[in-house]
């Protein structure tokens, strides 16, 4: 079970000397009214299992250039990279390298999650979200918004954000997310017309419970 958690938890980057990316991201998110940090569960396994899981992926195109995707899924979603490759219509996706992460986001350490594309000022990365995030009973997406050492779980800066707000924030940052429905076999892209209804239902549900 621990191995499965490691395979789909936030991308972990080996700590390197100080950088300002964490402060920059926190400043950006504060300006967007994203709530963080929120209290963490003292049971670390339960805390990790509550997070949305993000993978930063790369795919080689026929032109030999690379395309990058930040995939964020519900903690309960099961998938493999071949599924992701097929639904995104690319030959093969794989975990992006540390060099790719640095070049795309100027991030040199810490967790890389759905919020990290806010640091992608050149529009290199495409955001991809799991439809299940919008069906979650919790109504909130939990994840780290940037930290100093991803291996030290005591210092994560965990946020809680309604899924519709996460989508809107990414859209406003010119990273309009692609939505994948992993409950279909094989997984499929969610069309805009269908997703607009899902997005509205997510927002209405959140507002009615607050």
mmCIF file of C-alpha atoms in Angstrom:
data_model
loop_
_atom_site.group_PDB
_atom_site.id
_atom_site.type_symbol
_atom_site.label_atom_id
_atom_site.label_comp_id
_atom_site.label_asym_id
_atom_site.label_seq_id
_atom_site.Cartn_x
_atom_site.Cartn_y
_atom_site.Cartn_z
ATOM 1 C CA UNK A 1 0.000 0.000 0.000
ATOM 2 C CA UNK A 2 2.829 2.396 0.854
ATOM 3 C CA UNK A 3 4.382 1.708 -2.552
ATOM 4 C CA UNK A 4 1.108 2.574 -4.290
ATOM 5 C CA UNK A 5 0.906 5.819 -2.320
ATOM 6 C CA UNK A 6 4.433 6.716 -3.387
ATOM 7 C CA UNK A 7 3.657 6.044 -7.047
ATOM 8 C CA UNK A 8 0.799 8.541 -7.239
ATOM 9 C CA UNK A 9 1.593 11.110 -4.548
ATOM 10 C CA UNK A 10 3.006 14.546 -5.306
ATOM 11 C CA UNK A 11 6.186 14.599 -7.366
ATOM 12 C CA UNK A 12 9.078 14.587 -4.919
ATOM 13 C CA UNK A 13 12.147 16.656 -5.700
ATOM 14 C CA UNK A 14 15.470 16.269 -3.961
ATOM 15 C CA UNK A 15 16.118 19.320 -1.757
ATOM 16 C CA UNK A 16 18.673 21.764 -3.181
ATOM 17 C CA UNK A 17 19.880 25.219 -2.052
ATOM 18 C CA UNK A 18 17.375 27.976 -1.230
ATOM 19 C CA UNK A 19 15.079 29.291 -3.949
ATOM 20 C CA UNK A 20 12.223 31.789 -3.893
ATOM 21 C CA UNK A 21 9.678 29.681 -5.785
ATOM 22 C CA UNK A 22 7.768 28.695 -2.635
ATOM 23 C CA UNK A 23 7.366 32.311 -1.533
ATOM 24 C CA UNK A 24 6.413 33.341 -5.067
ATOM 25 C CA UNK A 25 3.742 30.663 -5.316
ATOM 26 C CA UNK A 26 2.371 31.427 -1.858
ATOM 27 C CA UNK A 27 2.153 35.123 -2.709
ATOM 28 C CA UNK A 28 0.284 34.306 -5.907
ATOM 29 C CA UNK A 29 -2.167 31.964 -4.190
ATOM 30 C CA UNK A 30 -2.777 34.429 -1.346
ATOM 31 C CA UNK A 31 -3.777 37.029 -3.918
ATOM 32 C CA UNK A 32 -6.298 34.517 -5.299
ATOM 33 C CA UNK A 33 -7.818 33.835 -1.859
ATOM 34 C CA UNK A 34 -6.704 30.197 -1.728
ATOM 35 C CA UNK A 35 -6.886 29.057 1.916
ATOM 36 C CA UNK A 36 -3.621 27.698 3.336
ATOM 37 C CA UNK A 37 -2.161 26.340 5.442
ATOM 38 C CA UNK A 38 -4.968 24.283 6.940
ATOM 39 C CA UNK A 39 -4.541 21.867 9.887
ATOM 40 C CA UNK A 40 -3.030 18.493 9.028
ATOM 41 C CA UNK A 41 -4.171 15.124 10.325
ATOM 42 C CA UNK A 42 -1.687 13.910 12.968
ATOM 43 C CA UNK A 43 -1.958 10.452 11.392
ATOM 44 C CA UNK A 44 0.400 10.907 8.444
ATOM 45 C CA UNK A 45 -0.981 7.989 6.394
ATOM 46 C CA UNK A 46 -4.507 9.359 6.685
ATOM 47 C CA UNK A 47 -3.212 12.840 5.843
ATOM 48 C CA UNK A 48 -1.435 11.619 2.688
ATOM 49 C CA UNK A 49 -4.501 9.647 1.616
ATOM 50 C CA UNK A 50 -6.579 12.853 1.748
ATOM 51 C CA UNK A 51 -4.453 14.636 -0.858
ATOM 52 C CA UNK A 52 -5.219 14.955 -4.526
ATOM 53 C CA UNK A 53 -2.263 13.359 -6.310
ATOM 54 C CA UNK A 54 -0.269 15.241 -8.943
ATOM 55 C CA UNK A 55 2.174 13.960 -11.528
ATOM 56 C CA UNK A 56 4.216 16.172 -13.832
ATOM 57 C CA UNK A 57 4.457 14.258 -17.116
ATOM 58 C CA UNK A 58 6.293 14.670 -20.398
ATOM 59 C CA UNK A 59 5.599 13.265 -23.840
ATOM 60 C CA UNK A 60 7.790 13.339 -26.942
ATOM 61 C CA UNK A 61 6.130 14.569 -30.116
ATOM 62 C CA UNK A 62 6.979 13.564 -33.680
ATOM 63 C CA UNK A 63 8.906 16.819 -33.999
ATOM 64 C CA UNK A 64 11.111 15.502 -31.147
ATOM 65 C CA UNK A 65 9.895 18.360 -28.988
ATOM 66 C CA UNK A 66 8.351 17.647 -25.588
ATOM 67 C CA UNK A 67 4.858 18.368 -24.368
ATOM 68 C CA UNK A 68 4.221 18.682 -20.645
ATOM 69 C CA UNK A 69 1.161 17.855 -18.565
ATOM 70 C CA UNK A 70 0.366 18.415 -14.885
ATOM 71 C CA UNK A 71 -2.074 15.622 -14.085
ATOM 72 C CA UNK A 72 -4.020 15.841 -10.823
ATOM 73 C CA UNK A 73 -6.347 13.035 -9.769
ATOM 74 C CA UNK A 74 -8.515 12.113 -6.820
ATOM 75 C CA UNK A 75 -6.778 10.049 -4.154
ATOM 76 C CA UNK A 76 -9.170 7.202 -4.984
ATOM 77 C CA UNK A 77 -8.642 7.166 -8.759
ATOM 78 C CA UNK A 78 -6.754 4.208 -10.197
ATOM 79 C CA UNK A 79 -4.964 4.624 -13.520
ATOM 80 C CA UNK A 80 -1.743 3.925 -15.366
ATOM 81 C CA UNK A 81 0.333 6.061 -17.705
ATOM 82 C CA UNK A 82 -0.717 4.096 -20.794
ATOM 83 C CA UNK A 83 -4.322 5.108 -20.114
ATOM 84 C CA UNK A 84 -3.204 8.726 -19.859
ATOM 85 C CA UNK A 85 -1.187 8.496 -23.091
ATOM 86 C CA UNK A 86 -4.145 7.061 -24.980
ATOM 87 C CA UNK A 87 -6.716 9.582 -23.789
ATOM 88 C CA UNK A 88 -4.346 12.524 -24.408
ATOM 89 C CA UNK A 89 -3.515 11.108 -27.866
ATOM 90 C CA UNK A 90 0.251 11.148 -27.387
ATOM 91 C CA UNK A 91 2.645 8.288 -28.020
ATOM 92 C CA UNK A 92 3.878 7.866 -24.472
ATOM 93 C CA UNK A 93 3.828 9.915 -21.298
ATOM 94 C CA UNK A 94 6.383 9.446 -18.573
ATOM 95 C CA UNK A 95 7.476 11.172 -15.418
ATOM 96 C CA UNK A 96 9.180 14.446 -16.283
ATOM 97 C CA UNK A 97 12.765 14.904 -15.196
ATOM 98 C CA UNK A 98 14.043 17.308 -12.565
ATOM 99 C CA UNK A 99 15.539 19.355 -15.397
ATOM 100 C CA UNK A 100 12.096 19.568 -17.025
ATOM 101 C CA UNK A 101 10.589 20.749 -13.734
ATOM 102 C CA UNK A 102 13.230 23.425 -13.234
ATOM 103 C CA UNK A 103 12.994 24.635 -16.832
ATOM 104 C CA UNK A 104 9.196 24.801 -16.809
ATOM 105 C CA UNK A 105 8.457 26.196 -13.360
ATOM 106 C CA UNK A 106 11.820 27.392 -11.983
ATOM 107 C CA UNK A 107 11.045 25.038 -9.098
ATOM 108 C CA UNK A 108 14.127 23.511 -7.545
ATOM 109 C CA UNK A 109 12.655 21.755 -4.538
ATOM 110 C CA UNK A 110 9.420 20.858 -2.798
ATOM 111 C CA UNK A 111 6.097 19.410 -3.907
ATOM 112 C CA UNK A 112 4.822 19.978 -7.434
ATOM 113 C CA UNK A 113 1.022 19.984 -7.597
ATOM 114 C CA UNK A 114 -1.930 21.354 -9.558
ATOM 115 C CA UNK A 115 -1.039 24.846 -8.338
ATOM 116 C CA UNK A 116 2.496 24.796 -9.735
ATOM 117 C CA UNK A 117 1.425 25.780 -13.290
ATOM 118 C CA UNK A 118 0.840 29.270 -11.876
ATOM 119 C CA UNK A 119 4.640 29.532 -12.103
ATOM 120 C CA UNK A 120 4.623 28.490 -15.776
ATOM 121 C CA UNK A 121 4.724 31.961 -17.266
ATOM 122 C CA UNK A 122 5.465 30.688 -20.788
ATOM 123 C CA UNK A 123 2.456 28.391 -21.084
ATOM 124 C CA UNK A 124 4.574 25.271 -21.513
ATOM 125 C CA UNK A 125 2.480 23.013 -19.281
ATOM 126 C CA UNK A 126 -1.061 21.768 -19.894
ATOM 127 C CA UNK A 127 -3.195 21.210 -16.796
ATOM 128 C CA UNK A 128 -5.170 17.965 -16.633
ATOM 129 C CA UNK A 129 -7.773 17.282 -13.935
ATOM 130 C CA UNK A 130 -9.647 14.155 -12.939
ATOM 131 C CA UNK A 131 -13.441 14.461 -13.260
ATOM 132 C CA UNK A 132 -13.700 12.639 -9.923
ATOM 133 C CA UNK A 133 -12.319 15.724 -8.167
ATOM 134 C CA UNK A 134 -15.622 17.420 -8.948
ATOM 135 C CA UNK A 135 -17.636 14.443 -7.687
ATOM 136 C CA UNK A 136 -15.839 14.279 -4.335
ATOM 137 C CA UNK A 137 -17.990 13.945 -1.237
ATOM 138 C CA UNK A 138 -15.604 16.215 0.643
ATOM 139 C CA UNK A 139 -16.298 19.107 -1.757
ATOM 140 C CA UNK A 140 -12.695 20.281 -1.251
ATOM 141 C CA UNK A 141 -9.421 19.443 -2.983
ATOM 142 C CA UNK A 142 -6.513 19.070 -0.543
ATOM 143 C CA UNK A 143 -2.886 19.370 -1.666
ATOM 144 C CA UNK A 144 0.407 21.025 -0.831
ATOM 145 C CA UNK A 145 0.874 24.533 -2.204
ATOM 146 C CA UNK A 146 4.665 24.395 -2.078
ATOM 147 C CA UNK A 147 7.107 23.525 0.659
ATOM 148 C CA UNK A 148 10.802 23.411 1.485
ATOM 149 C CA UNK A 149 11.298 19.654 1.806
ATOM 150 C CA UNK A 150 8.757 17.157 0.425
ATOM 151 C CA UNK A 151 10.257 14.371 2.504
ATOM 152 C CA UNK A 152 9.456 16.192 5.763
ATOM 153 C CA UNK A 153 5.698 15.762 6.079
ATOM 154 C CA UNK A 154 5.563 18.000 9.147
ATOM 155 C CA UNK A 155 6.178 21.141 7.072
ATOM 156 C CA UNK A 156 3.826 20.735 4.094
ATOM 157 C CA UNK A 157 1.665 23.764 3.429
ATOM 158 C CA UNK A 158 -1.688 22.081 2.786
ATOM 159 C CA UNK A 159 -4.554 23.934 1.157
ATOM 160 C CA UNK A 160 -8.242 23.212 0.762
ATOM 161 C CA UNK A 161 -9.901 24.567 -2.348
ATOM 162 C CA UNK A 162 -13.312 23.869 -3.905
ATOM 163 C CA UNK A 163 -12.730 22.049 -7.197
ATOM 164 C CA UNK A 164 -14.677 24.591 -9.227
ATOM 165 C CA UNK A 165 -12.456 27.341 -7.827
ATOM 166 C CA UNK A 166 -9.299 25.385 -8.703
ATOM 167 C CA UNK A 167 -10.568 25.037 -12.267
ATOM 168 C CA UNK A 168 -11.396 28.743 -12.534
ATOM 169 C CA UNK A 169 -8.015 29.798 -11.116
ATOM 170 C CA UNK A 170 -6.158 27.604 -13.599
ATOM 171 C CA UNK A 171 -8.312 28.939 -16.431
ATOM 172 C CA UNK A 172 -7.592 32.541 -15.394
ATOM 173 C CA UNK A 173 -3.852 31.758 -15.416
ATOM 174 C CA UNK A 174 -4.113 30.608 -19.065
ATOM 175 C CA UNK A 175 -3.869 26.934 -18.094
ATOM 176 C CA UNK A 176 -7.382 25.811 -19.012
ATOM 177 C CA UNK A 177 -7.552 22.238 -17.711
ATOM 178 C CA UNK A 178 -8.346 19.183 -19.780
ATOM 179 C CA UNK A 179 -10.824 16.982 -17.870
ATOM 180 C CA UNK A 180 -10.526 13.177 -17.952
ATOM 181 C CA UNK A 181 -13.198 10.725 -16.821
ATOM 182 C CA UNK A 182 -11.260 7.748 -15.471
ATOM 183 C CA UNK A 183 -14.459 5.884 -14.570
ATOM 184 C CA UNK A 184 -14.955 5.037 -18.236
ATOM 185 C CA UNK A 185 -13.101 2.073 -19.710
ATOM 186 C CA UNK A 186 -11.052 3.269 -21.450
ATOM 187 C CA UNK A 187 -10.893 6.768 -19.905
ATOM 188 C CA UNK A 188 -12.352 9.563 -22.000
ATOM 189 C CA UNK A 189 -12.104 13.324 -22.285
ATOM 190 C CA UNK A 190 -15.047 15.237 -20.871
ATOM 191 C CA UNK A 191 -16.558 17.549 -23.473
ATOM 192 C CA UNK A 192 -16.957 21.231 -22.647
ATOM 193 C CA UNK A 193 -20.748 21.140 -22.840
ATOM 194 C CA UNK A 194 -20.919 18.287 -20.327
ATOM 195 C CA UNK A 195 -18.267 19.754 -18.069
ATOM 196 C CA UNK A 196 -20.020 23.116 -17.814
ATOM 197 C CA UNK A 197 -22.929 21.316 -16.167
ATOM 198 C CA UNK A 198 -20.571 19.410 -13.855
ATOM 199 C CA UNK A 199 -18.804 22.630 -12.903
ATOM 200 C CA UNK A 200 -22.069 24.402 -12.115
ATOM 201 C CA UNK A 201 -23.301 21.440 -10.045
ATOM 202 C CA UNK A 202 -20.029 21.436 -8.099
ATOM 203 C CA UNK A 203 -20.316 25.145 -7.339
ATOM 204 C CA UNK A 204 -24.012 24.927 -6.416
ATOM 205 C CA UNK A 205 -23.340 21.982 -4.100
ATOM 206 C CA UNK A 206 -20.522 23.824 -2.349
ATOM 207 C CA UNK A 207 -22.512 27.025 -1.940
ATOM 208 C CA UNK A 208 -25.549 25.204 -0.568
ATOM 209 C CA UNK A 209 -23.466 23.539 2.133
ATOM 210 C CA UNK A 210 -21.725 26.753 3.253
#
